[in-house]
């Protein structure tokens, strides 16, 4: 048995599928027959083509056309005679292995494109790099794992999964995943929860322990992985699986109920989404709004920036589907564990403390303005609220808001209608902002507390680093005092406060947050019904009376014990 961090609820039983990058090194040897090398190359190209066609079709079906475009670009590269012919010529003229010719010619094009002025051409470098790897794997006859091509029930094992790997997982066959690294708030874990795939992260040793085709049980509730279980263990976990399914059926009864406490107070239960396709699950789970739309997924899994019109379509779709229910759209939060390979940003020593989110947008105003225009144009289709991420200073907020107002004016001058009801708020996820929330509350329309980052910055513990994941302590009095400061500051100015970090869906945090006065809880859609069931049995009045006592406690343990005792 291996213990990790429980990242997504549920129990999965299936065999292991190792998602590892293959070794693509080789020894250059003299060749006998250039024609044979050319036919090896052609065969590798053909297999790569077939694979890419499948991945493209799958991606289009599962996550939408725009994400599938990257594979169309890859297919174009594969059949581009300007790339392929020189490789064949090199095999013949230099008498070299197909691998050698492929590497040399591809690298020449990659270097050439990388240094071009034109952004579109620079993006082609990334395409050629990706495609070359696949073709080389087939030349070397090593497996090139593709999560999108999995066609039997498996549990994916990987050192790490990027958010775009996670987006590619086929829910029909991928029953769970387990990684060596990562924490509960790394974005692959967050996505696992919205995909309802049981997941365990930060096990440190899963890839070195599990062998191909080992049977595995993933208990995403407790964070345990059992490798090659006994019959007895299998029976126990199948029963646990059924109990969990029954519990979900109970929660489902709350779908159309209002979110009210036992003393009749109403709060809002909203959902976090990454794409317009996620909205159906929000509605199925009785979500009353979108508390966080992470727009960066529009920018990921492709090779170029989304256009204003593409963005407009996505925002309009979310707003229309939500039909006048509130939708908080967060402007681009790139950086940290969310990379955009095509922007070619320099690697940073501390990406979570680096050039991300609003910092990036204020430096790249053209990218920011395109997004704001798309949002403003979409605002007439529903109840839009705009939120800026990673605000550390008042100046950053003022600057971002000024750009928003400027674009609003521009659109009006162009005769394009824009809603005049758009609330503009910020994420509170940096301690400096939480500490002076009082000053911010005078200028913003709302706050949404991003505890995933607020906790990592307050405790100085990287949210991706499994060695310090014990410091991810949402119930720590330091965090609760900051949260309380923010809520009080907002209420003093008659503004509302939400929370969109993972803490908002945590059953131990929910009663505490109700007592502190939180107005809106935004979580994975799949946590909403459980939260509503829990809230129905809680009294705000009682919980509020514990506030001072909880805020003066010294440790997480004291807080957790106290609240468990009071709510049992
Ligand atoms: C947060 O930091 O709590 C948050 C919701 O934003 P993200 O997880 O996307 O950084
Ligand atoms: Mg954040």
Coordinates of C-alpha atoms and ligand atoms in Angstrom, one line a residue:
X1 CA 0.0 0.0 0.0
X2 CA 1.2 3.5 -0.8
X3 CA -0.1 6.6 0.8
X4 CA -0.5 9.9 -1.0
X5 CA -2.6 13.0 -1.0
X6 CA -6.3 12.4 -1.6
X7 CA -7.0 14.7 -4.6
X8 CA -10.3 13.6 -5.9
X9 CA -13.0 11.5 -4.2
X10 CA -14.2 8.1 -5.2
X11 CA -12.7 4.6 -5.6
X12 CA -11.3 3.1 -8.7
X13 CA -10.2 -0.4 -9.4
X14 CA -8.3 -1.1 -12.7
X15 CA -4.9 -2.0 -14.0
X16 CA -2.0 0.4 -14.3
X17 CA -1.1 2.4 -17.4
X18 CA 2.3 4.1 -17.2
X19 CA 2.3 7.5 -18.7
X20 CA 6.0 8.1 -19.1
X21 CA 8.1 9.9 -21.7
X22 CA 10.0 7.3 -23.6
X23 CA 13.8 7.4 -24.0
X24 CA 14.3 8.8 -27.5
X25 CA 18.1 8.4 -27.5
X26 CA 19.8 6.2 -30.1
X27 CA 23.2 5.3 -31.4
X28 CA 24.0 6.5 -35.0
X29 CA 25.1 3.5 -37.0
X30 CA 26.2 3.2 -40.6
X31 CA 23.5 2.0 -42.9
X32 CA 23.3 -0.6 -45.6
X33 CA 20.5 0.6 -47.8
X34 CA 19.1 4.2 -48.0
X35 CA 15.9 2.9 -49.6
X36 CA 15.2 0.9 -46.5
X37 CA 15.7 3.9 -44.3
X38 CA 13.3 5.9 -46.4
X39 CA 10.7 3.2 -46.1
X40 CA 11.2 3.1 -42.3
X41 CA 10.7 6.8 -42.3
X42 CA 7.5 6.5 -44.4
X43 CA 6.1 3.9 -42.1
X44 CA 6.8 6.0 -39.0
X45 CA 5.1 9.0 -40.6
X46 CA 2.1 6.9 -41.5
X47 CA 1.7 5.5 -38.0
X48 CA 2.1 9.0 -36.5
X49 CA -0.6 10.3 -38.9
X50 CA -3.1 7.6 -37.9
X51 CA -2.4 8.3 -34.2
X52 CA -2.8 12.1 -34.6
X53 CA -6.1 11.6 -36.6
X54 CA -7.4 9.5 -33.7
X55 CA -6.3 12.0 -31.0
X56 CA -7.7 14.9 -33.0
X57 CA -11.1 13.2 -33.3
X58 CA -11.1 12.3 -29.6
X59 CA -10.1 15.8 -28.5
X60 CA -12.8 17.4 -30.7
X61 CA -15.4 15.1 -29.2
X62 CA -14.3 15.4 -25.5
X63 CA -13.1 19.0 -25.1
X64 CA -14.1 20.9 -28.3
X65 CA -13.0 21.9 -31.7
X66 CA -10.6 24.7 -30.6
X67 CA -8.4 22.3 -28.6
X68 CA -8.4 19.8 -31.6
X69 CA -6.8 22.5 -33.8
X70 CA -3.3 21.8 -32.5
X71 CA -3.5 18.3 -33.9
X72 CA -4.6 19.6 -37.3
X73 CA -1.4 21.7 -37.2
X74 CA 0.6 18.6 -36.3
X75 CA -1.0 16.7 -39.2
X76 CA 0.0 19.5 -41.6
X77 CA 3.6 19.3 -40.5
X78 CA 3.6 15.6 -41.1
X79 CA 2.6 15.9 -44.7
X80 CA 4.6 19.1 -45.5
X81 CA 6.9 18.2 -48.4
X82 CA 9.2 21.1 -47.5
X83 CA 10.0 19.3 -44.3
X84 CA 9.7 15.6 -45.4
X85 CA 11.6 15.8 -48.7
X86 CA 14.8 17.2 -47.3
X87 CA 14.8 14.4 -44.8
X88 CA 14.6 11.8 -47.5
X89 CA 17.2 13.6 -49.5
X90 CA 19.6 13.7 -46.6
X91 CA 19.2 9.9 -46.0
X92 CA 20.2 9.4 -49.7
X93 CA 22.9 12.0 -50.0
X94 CA 24.7 11.5 -46.6
X95 CA 23.9 7.8 -46.2
X96 CA 22.5 8.2 -42.7
X97 CA 19.9 6.6 -40.6
X98 CA 16.4 8.0 -40.8
X99 CA 16.6 9.1 -37.1
X100 CA 19.8 11.2 -37.9
X101 CA 18.3 12.8 -41.0
X102 CA 15.0 13.6 -39.1
X103 CA 16.8 15.2 -36.2
X104 CA 19.1 17.3 -38.4
X105 CA 16.5 18.6 -40.7
X106 CA 13.8 19.1 -38.0
X107 CA 16.3 21.0 -35.8
X108 CA 17.3 23.2 -38.7
X109 CA 13.6 24.2 -39.2
X110 CA 13.0 24.6 -35.5
X111 CA 15.9 27.0 -35.1
X112 CA 14.9 28.9 -38.1
X113 CA 11.2 29.3 -37.0
X114 CA 12.2 30.1 -33.4
X115 CA 14.1 33.1 -34.4
X116 CA 11.5 34.7 -36.7
X117 CA 9.7 37.9 -35.9
X118 CA 6.3 36.6 -36.8
X119 CA 4.6 35.0 -33.9
X120 CA 2.7 32.5 -36.1
X121 CA 5.9 31.3 -37.6
X122 CA 7.5 30.9 -34.1
X123 CA 4.6 28.7 -33.1
X124 CA 5.4 26.4 -36.0
X125 CA 8.7 25.6 -34.2
X126 CA 6.7 24.0 -31.3
X127 CA 4.6 22.0 -33.7
X128 CA 7.7 20.6 -35.5
X129 CA 9.3 19.7 -32.2
X130 CA 6.2 17.8 -31.0
X131 CA 5.7 15.9 -34.2
X132 CA 9.4 15.0 -34.6
X133 CA 9.3 13.3 -31.1
X134 CA 6.3 11.2 -32.2
X135 CA 7.9 10.1 -35.5
X136 CA 11.2 9.4 -33.8
X137 CA 9.5 7.2 -31.2
X138 CA 8.0 5.1 -34.0
X139 CA 11.4 4.9 -35.8
X140 CA 12.9 3.6 -32.6
X141 CA 9.8 1.3 -32.1
X142 CA 9.2 2.6 -28.5
X143 CA 5.7 3.3 -27.2
X144 CA 4.8 7.0 -27.3
X145 CA 2.0 7.1 -24.6
X146 CA -1.1 9.1 -25.5
X147 CA -3.7 9.4 -22.8
X148 CA -6.3 10.2 -25.5
X149 CA -5.7 6.8 -27.2
X150 CA -6.3 4.6 -24.1
X151 CA -9.1 2.2 -25.0
X152 CA -9.5 -0.1 -22.0
X153 CA -10.1 0.6 -18.3
X154 CA -6.9 1.8 -16.6
X155 CA -5.5 3.8 -13.8
X156 CA -2.9 6.3 -15.2
X157 CA 0.4 6.4 -13.3
X158 CA 2.7 9.3 -13.9
X159 CA 5.4 11.3 -12.3
X160 CA 3.3 14.4 -12.9
X161 CA 0.4 15.3 -15.1
X162 CA 0.1 18.7 -16.7
X163 CA -3.3 20.3 -16.9
X164 CA -3.3 19.6 -20.6
X165 CA -2.5 15.9 -20.1
X166 CA -5.4 15.8 -17.7
X167 CA -7.7 17.5 -20.2
X168 CA -6.9 14.7 -22.6
X169 CA -7.8 11.9 -20.3
X170 CA -10.7 9.8 -21.6
X171 CA -13.2 9.6 -18.9
X172 CA -14.7 6.4 -20.3
X173 CA -11.5 4.4 -19.8
X174 CA -9.3 6.4 -17.3
X175 CA -10.8 5.3 -14.0
X176 CA -8.3 7.1 -11.8
X177 CA -4.8 8.6 -11.7
X178 CA -1.9 8.5 -9.3
X179 CA 1.2 10.7 -9.5
X180 CA 4.6 11.0 -7.7
X181 CA 4.4 14.8 -7.3
X182 CA 1.8 17.5 -6.8
X183 CA -0.5 18.7 -4.1
X184 CA -4.3 18.9 -3.5
X185 CA -4.5 22.3 -5.2
X186 CA -2.2 21.6 -8.2
X187 CA -4.3 22.1 -11.3
X188 CA -4.3 18.5 -12.4
X189 CA -5.9 17.6 -9.0
X190 CA -8.5 20.3 -9.4
X191 CA -9.4 19.1 -12.9
X192 CA -9.6 15.5 -11.7
X193 CA -12.3 16.6 -9.3
X194 CA -14.3 18.3 -12.0
X195 CA -13.9 15.3 -14.3
X196 CA -15.0 13.1 -11.3
X197 CA -11.9 10.9 -11.7
X198 CA -10.6 9.5 -8.3
X199 CA -7.0 10.7 -8.0
X200 CA -4.1 10.6 -5.6
X201 CA -1.1 12.9 -6.0
X202 CA 2.2 13.3 -4.2
X203 CA 2.9 9.6 -3.5
X204 CA 6.6 10.2 -4.3
X205 CA 7.1 6.6 -5.4
X206 CA 4.2 5.4 -7.5
X207 CA 6.1 5.3 -10.8
X208 CA 9.0 3.4 -9.3
X209 CA 6.8 0.9 -7.5
X210 CA 4.1 0.0 -10.0
X211 CA 4.8 -2.2 -13.0
X212 CA 2.9 -2.4 -16.3
X213 CA -0.5 -4.1 -15.9
X214 CA -0.4 -4.3 -12.1
X215 CA -3.9 -4.3 -10.6
X216 CA -4.6 -1.3 -8.5
X217 CA -7.1 0.1 -6.1
X218 CA -7.2 3.9 -5.8
X219 CA -9.0 5.2 -2.8
X220 CA -9.3 8.9 -3.5
X221 CA -11.3 9.4 -0.3
X222 CA -8.5 8.3 2.1
X223 CA -5.5 8.8 -0.3
X224 CA -4.4 5.1 -0.4
X225 CA -3.2 3.1 -3.3
X226 CA -3.2 -0.7 -3.1
X227 CA -1.1 -2.6 -5.6
X228 CA -2.1 -6.1 -6.6
X229 CA -4.8 -6.4 -3.9
X230 CA -5.9 -9.7 -2.4
X231 CA -9.5 -11.0 -3.1
X232 CA -10.4 -9.9 0.4
X233 CA -9.2 -6.3 -0.2
X234 CA -11.0 -6.2 -3.6
X235 CA -14.3 -7.2 -1.9
X236 CA -13.8 -4.6 0.8
X237 CA -13.2 -1.8 -1.7
X238 CA -16.0 -2.8 -4.0
X239 CA -18.3 -2.4 -1.0
X240 CA -16.8 1.0 -0.3
X241 CA -17.4 1.9 -3.9
X242 CA -21.1 1.0 -3.6
X243 CA -21.5 2.9 -0.3
X244 CA -20.0 6.0 -2.0
X245 CA -22.4 5.6 -5.0
X246 CA -25.4 5.4 -2.6
X247 CA -24.2 8.5 -0.7
X248 CA -24.1 10.4 -4.0
X249 CA -27.7 9.4 -4.7
X250 CA -28.7 10.8 -1.3
X251 CA -26.9 14.1 -2.1
X252 CA -28.6 14.2 -5.5
X253 CA -32.0 14.8 -3.8
X254 CA -30.8 18.3 -3.0
X255 CA -30.4 19.4 -6.6
X256 CA -33.4 21.7 -6.8
X257 CA -33.5 22.8 -3.2
X258 CA -32.4 26.3 -2.2
X259 CA -29.1 26.5 -0.2
X260 CA -30.5 27.4 3.2
X261 CA -29.2 26.8 6.7
X262 CA -31.4 25.3 9.4
X263 CA -32.1 28.9 10.6
X264 CA -33.2 30.0 7.2
X265 CA -30.2 32.0 6.0
X266 CA -29.4 31.7 2.3
X267 CA -25.9 31.4 0.8
X268 CA -24.9 30.9 -2.8
X269 CA -23.3 27.6 -4.0
X270 CA -21.4 28.2 -7.2
X271 CA -19.0 26.2 -9.3
X272 CA -15.5 26.6 -10.7
X273 CA -15.2 25.8 -14.4
X274 CA -12.4 25.7 -17.0
X275 CA -14.4 25.5 -20.3
X276 CA -17.9 26.2 -21.6
X277 CA -18.3 22.4 -21.8
X278 CA -18.1 22.3 -18.0
X279 CA -21.4 24.2 -17.6
X280 CA -23.7 21.3 -18.1
X281 CA -22.2 19.5 -15.1
X282 CA -22.7 22.7 -13.0
X283 CA -26.4 22.7 -13.9
X284 CA -26.7 19.0 -13.4
X285 CA -25.3 19.4 -9.9
X286 CA -27.6 22.3 -9.0
X287 CA -25.0 25.1 -9.2
X288 CA -26.5 28.6 -8.6
X289 CA -23.8 30.4 -10.4
X290 CA -20.2 30.2 -11.7
X291 CA -17.9 31.6 -9.0
X292 CA -14.7 31.1 -11.0
X293 CA -14.3 30.6 -14.8
X294 CA -10.5 29.9 -15.2
X295 CA -10.1 31.3 -18.7
X296 CA -6.5 30.2 -19.1
X297 CA -7.8 26.9 -20.5
X298 CA -8.9 28.8 -23.6
X299 CA -5.2 29.7 -24.1
X300 CA -3.8 26.2 -23.4
X301 CA -3.7 23.1 -25.5
X302 CA -3.1 25.1 -28.7
X303 CA -0.3 26.8 -30.4
X304 CA -1.5 30.3 -30.6
X305 CA -3.4 32.9 -28.6
X306 CA -7.2 32.7 -28.9
X307 CA -8.7 35.5 -31.0
X308 CA -11.1 38.0 -29.6
X309 CA -14.0 36.3 -31.5
X310 CA -13.0 32.8 -30.2
X311 CA -13.0 34.2 -26.7
X312 CA -16.3 36.1 -27.2
X313 CA -18.0 32.8 -28.3
X314 CA -16.7 31.0 -25.3
X315 CA -17.9 33.7 -22.8
X316 CA -21.2 34.1 -24.5
X317 CA -21.8 30.4 -24.4
X318 CA -21.2 30.2 -20.7
X319 CA -23.3 33.3 -20.0
X320 CA -26.2 32.0 -22.1
X321 CA -26.1 28.5 -20.6
X322 CA -26.2 30.0 -17.1
X323 CA -29.3 32.1 -18.0
X324 CA -28.9 35.2 -15.9
X325 CA -27.3 33.4 -13.0
X326 CA -24.1 35.1 -11.9
X327 CA -20.9 34.2 -13.8
X328 CA -17.6 35.4 -12.5
X329 CA -15.0 35.3 -15.2
X330 CA -11.4 35.6 -14.2
X331 CA -9.0 37.2 -16.6
X332 CA -6.0 35.3 -17.7
X333 CA -3.9 33.6 -14.9
X334 CA -1.0 32.1 -16.8
X335 CA 2.2 31.1 -15.1
X336 CA 2.8 29.0 -12.0
X337 CA 1.9 25.4 -13.1
X338 CA 0.0 26.7 -16.1
X339 CA 2.4 27.3 -19.0
X340 CA 1.8 28.6 -22.5
X341 CA 4.6 27.0 -24.5
X342 CA 4.0 29.2 -27.5
X343 CA 4.7 32.4 -25.6
X344 CA 8.3 31.2 -25.0
X345 CA 8.5 32.8 -21.6
X346 CA 11.8 32.3 -19.8
X347 CA 11.9 29.5 -17.1
X348 CA 11.7 31.0 -13.6
X349 CA 13.3 29.8 -10.4
X350 CA 10.0 30.3 -8.5
X351 CA 7.2 30.3 -11.0
X352 CA 4.5 30.8 -8.3
X353 CA 6.2 33.9 -7.1
X354 CA 6.9 35.1 -10.6
X355 CA 5.6 36.6 -13.7
X356 CA 2.0 35.3 -13.7
X357 CA -1.6 36.4 -13.9
X358 CA -2.2 40.2 -13.7
X359 CA 1.5 40.8 -13.7
X360 CA 1.8 39.2 -17.1
X361 CA -1.3 40.9 -18.4
X362 CA -0.3 44.4 -17.4
X363 CA 3.0 43.9 -19.2
X364 CA 1.3 42.4 -22.2
X365 CA -1.5 44.9 -22.6
X366 CA -2.4 43.8 -26.1
X367 CA -3.2 40.3 -24.9
X368 CA -5.1 41.7 -21.9
X369 CA -7.1 44.2 -24.0
X370 CA -8.2 41.4 -26.4
X371 CA -9.6 39.4 -23.5
X372 CA -11.3 42.4 -22.0
X373 CA -13.0 43.4 -25.3
X374 CA -14.2 39.8 -25.7
X375 CA -15.7 39.9 -22.2
X376 CA -17.3 43.3 -22.6
X377 CA -18.9 42.3 -25.8
X378 CA -20.2 39.1 -24.2
X379 CA -21.6 41.0 -21.2
X380 CA -24.9 41.6 -22.9
X381 CA -25.7 37.9 -22.9
X382 CA -26.0 37.3 -19.2
X383 CA -24.9 38.3 -15.7
X384 CA -21.2 38.8 -16.1
X385 CA -18.8 39.8 -13.3
X386 CA -15.1 40.3 -14.1
X387 CA -12.4 39.4 -11.7
X388 CA -8.6 40.1 -11.7
X389 CA -6.3 37.4 -10.4
X390 CA -3.2 37.8 -8.2
X391 CA -3.8 41.4 -7.2
X392 CA -1.0 42.3 -4.7
X393 CA -1.4 46.1 -4.7
X394 CA -4.1 48.7 -5.1
X395 CA -2.1 50.2 -8.0
X396 CA -2.4 46.9 -9.9
X397 CA -6.2 46.9 -9.5
X398 CA -6.5 50.5 -10.5
X399 CA -4.4 50.0 -13.6
X400 CA -6.3 46.9 -14.6
X401 CA -9.6 48.6 -14.1
X402 CA -8.5 51.7 -16.0
X403 CA -7.7 49.5 -19.0
X404 CA -11.1 47.8 -18.7
X405 CA -12.9 51.2 -18.6
X406 CA -10.8 52.3 -21.6
X407 CA -11.8 49.3 -23.7
X408 CA -15.5 49.9 -22.6
X409 CA -15.2 53.4 -24.0
X410 CA -13.6 52.2 -27.2
X411 CA -16.4 49.6 -27.8
X412 CA -19.1 52.2 -27.1
X413 CA -17.4 54.6 -29.6
X414 CA -17.5 51.7 -32.1
X415 CA -21.2 51.4 -31.5
X416 CA -21.0 48.0 -29.8
X417 CA -23.2 47.6 -26.8
X418 CA -21.9 46.6 -23.4
X419 CA -23.8 45.9 -20.2
X420 CA -23.5 48.7 -17.6
X421 CA -24.2 46.3 -14.8
X422 CA -20.8 44.5 -14.8
X423 CA -19.3 44.1 -11.3
X424 CA -15.5 44.3 -11.2
X425 CA -13.8 42.4 -8.4
X426 CA -10.5 40.8 -7.4
X427 CA -9.2 37.5 -6.2
X428 CA -7.8 37.8 -2.7
X429 CA -5.0 35.3 -2.8
X430 CA -1.9 37.3 -1.8
X431 CA -1.6 38.1 1.9
X432 CA -0.8 41.8 1.3
X433 CA -4.2 42.2 -0.2
X434 CA -6.0 40.3 2.6
X435 CA -4.2 42.4 5.2
X436 CA -5.4 45.7 3.7
X437 CA -8.8 44.3 2.5
X438 CA -10.4 47.3 4.2
X439 CA -8.8 49.7 1.7
X440 CA -9.5 47.5 -1.3
X441 CA -13.2 47.1 -0.2
X442 CA -13.8 50.8 -1.0
X443 CA -12.8 50.3 -4.6
X444 CA -13.8 46.8 -5.7
X445 CA -17.3 45.4 -6.2
X446 CA -16.6 42.0 -4.7
X447 CA -13.8 39.8 -3.4
X448 CA -13.3 36.1 -4.1
X449 CA -10.8 34.5 -1.8
X450 CA -8.4 32.2 -3.6
X451 CA -7.2 30.0 -0.8
X452 CA -5.1 27.7 -3.0
X453 CA -2.7 30.5 -3.4
X454 CA -3.5 32.4 -0.2
X455 CA -2.4 29.3 1.8
X456 CA 0.7 28.7 -0.2
X457 CA 1.8 32.3 0.2
X458 CA 0.8 32.6 3.9
X459 CA 2.5 29.4 4.9
X460 CA 5.4 29.8 2.4
X461 CA 4.7 26.3 1.0
X462 CA 4.7 25.6 -2.7
X463 CA 1.3 24.1 -3.6
X464 CA 3.0 21.7 -6.1
X465 CA 5.6 20.4 -3.7
X466 CA 4.5 17.2 -2.0
X467 CA 7.3 17.5 0.6
X468 CA 5.7 20.6 2.1
X469 CA 2.1 19.6 1.5
X470 CA 1.5 19.2 5.3
X471 CA 1.6 23.0 5.4
X472 CA -1.5 23.2 3.2
X473 CA -3.7 23.9 6.2
X474 CA -6.9 25.6 5.3
X475 CA -8.2 25.4 8.9
X476 CA -5.1 27.1 10.4
X477 CA -5.9 30.1 12.5
X478 CA -3.6 32.3 10.4
X479 CA -5.7 31.5 7.3
X480 CA -9.0 31.9 9.1
X481 CA -7.9 35.3 10.5
X482 CA -7.1 36.5 7.0
X483 CA -10.3 35.2 5.6
X484 CA -12.3 36.8 8.4
X485 CA -10.5 40.1 7.9
X486 CA -11.5 40.0 4.2
X487 CA -15.1 39.2 4.9
X488 CA -15.5 41.9 7.6
X489 CA -13.9 44.5 5.3
X490 CA -16.2 43.7 2.5
X491 CA -19.3 43.7 4.6
X492 CA -18.4 47.0 6.1
X493 CA -18.6 48.5 2.6
X494 CA -21.7 46.4 1.7
X495 CA -19.8 44.3 -0.8
X496 CA -20.1 40.5 -1.1
X497 CA -17.4 37.9 -0.6
X498 CA -17.0 34.6 -2.2
X499 CA -14.3 31.9 -2.0
X500 CA -13.2 30.0 -5.0
X501 CA -10.2 28.1 -3.6
X502 CA -10.6 24.4 -2.9
X503 CA -11.3 25.2 0.8
X504 CA -14.8 26.4 -0.1
X505 CA -15.9 22.8 -0.8
X506 CA -14.2 21.3 2.2
X507 CA -16.7 19.8 4.6
X508 CA -14.7 20.9 7.7
X509 CA -14.2 24.4 6.4
X510 CA -17.8 25.0 5.4
X511 CA -19.2 25.4 8.9
X512 CA -16.3 27.7 9.9
X513 CA -16.8 29.8 6.8
X514 CA -20.5 30.1 7.4
X515 CA -19.8 31.3 10.9
X516 CA -17.4 33.9 9.5
X517 CA -20.1 35.2 7.2
X518 CA -19.0 34.1 3.7
X519 CA -21.6 34.8 1.1
X520 CA -20.7 32.6 -1.8
X521 CA -19.0 29.2 -1.9
X522 CA -17.5 28.2 -5.3
X523 CA -16.2 24.7 -5.8
X524 CA -15.9 21.8 -8.1
X525 CA -19.4 21.2 -9.5
X526 CA -19.3 17.7 -8.1
X527 CA -19.0 18.9 -4.5
X528 CA -22.1 21.2 -4.6
X529 CA -24.8 18.7 -3.7
X530 CA -22.8 17.3 -0.7
X531 CA -22.2 20.9 0.5
X532 CA -25.9 21.8 0.1
X533 CA -26.9 18.7 2.1
X534 CA -24.4 19.7 4.9
X535 CA -25.5 23.4 5.0
X536 CA -29.2 22.5 5.4
X537 CA -28.3 21.0 8.9
X538 CA -26.2 23.9 10.1
X539 CA -27.3 27.0 12.0
X540 CA -25.5 30.2 11.1
X541 CA -26.4 31.9 14.4
X542 CA -24.7 29.1 16.3
X543 CA -21.7 29.0 14.1
X544 CA -21.2 32.8 14.2
X545 CA -21.1 32.6 18.0
X546 CA -17.9 30.4 17.7
X547 CA -16.1 33.1 15.6
X548 CA -14.0 34.8 18.3
X549 CA -13.0 31.5 19.9
X550 CA -11.9 29.9 16.7
X551 CA -9.9 33.0 15.6
X552 CA -8.0 33.0 18.8
X553 CA -6.9 29.4 18.6
X554 CA -3.2 28.5 18.0
X555 CA -3.3 25.3 15.8
X556 CA -5.1 23.6 13.0
X557 CA -5.8 20.6 15.3
X558 CA -7.6 22.7 17.9
X559 CA -9.8 24.3 15.2
X560 CA -10.6 21.0 13.6
X561 CA -11.4 19.2 16.8
X562 CA -13.6 22.1 18.0
X563 CA -15.6 22.4 14.9
X564 CA -16.1 18.6 14.5
X565 CA -17.3 18.4 18.1
X566 CA -19.7 21.3 17.6
X567 CA -21.2 20.1 14.3
X568 CA -21.5 16.4 15.0
Ligands
LIG1 C1 -6.8 30.0 -5.8 O1 -5.6 30.4 -5.8 O2 -7.4 29.6 -4.8 C2 -7.6 29.9 -7.1 C3 -8.9 29.6 -7.1 O3 -6.9 30.1 -8.3 P1 -6.0 29.0 -9.0 O4 -6.2 27.7 -8.3 O5 -6.4 28.9 -10.4 O6 -4.6 29.5 -8.8
LIG2 MG1 -4.9 31.3 -7.6

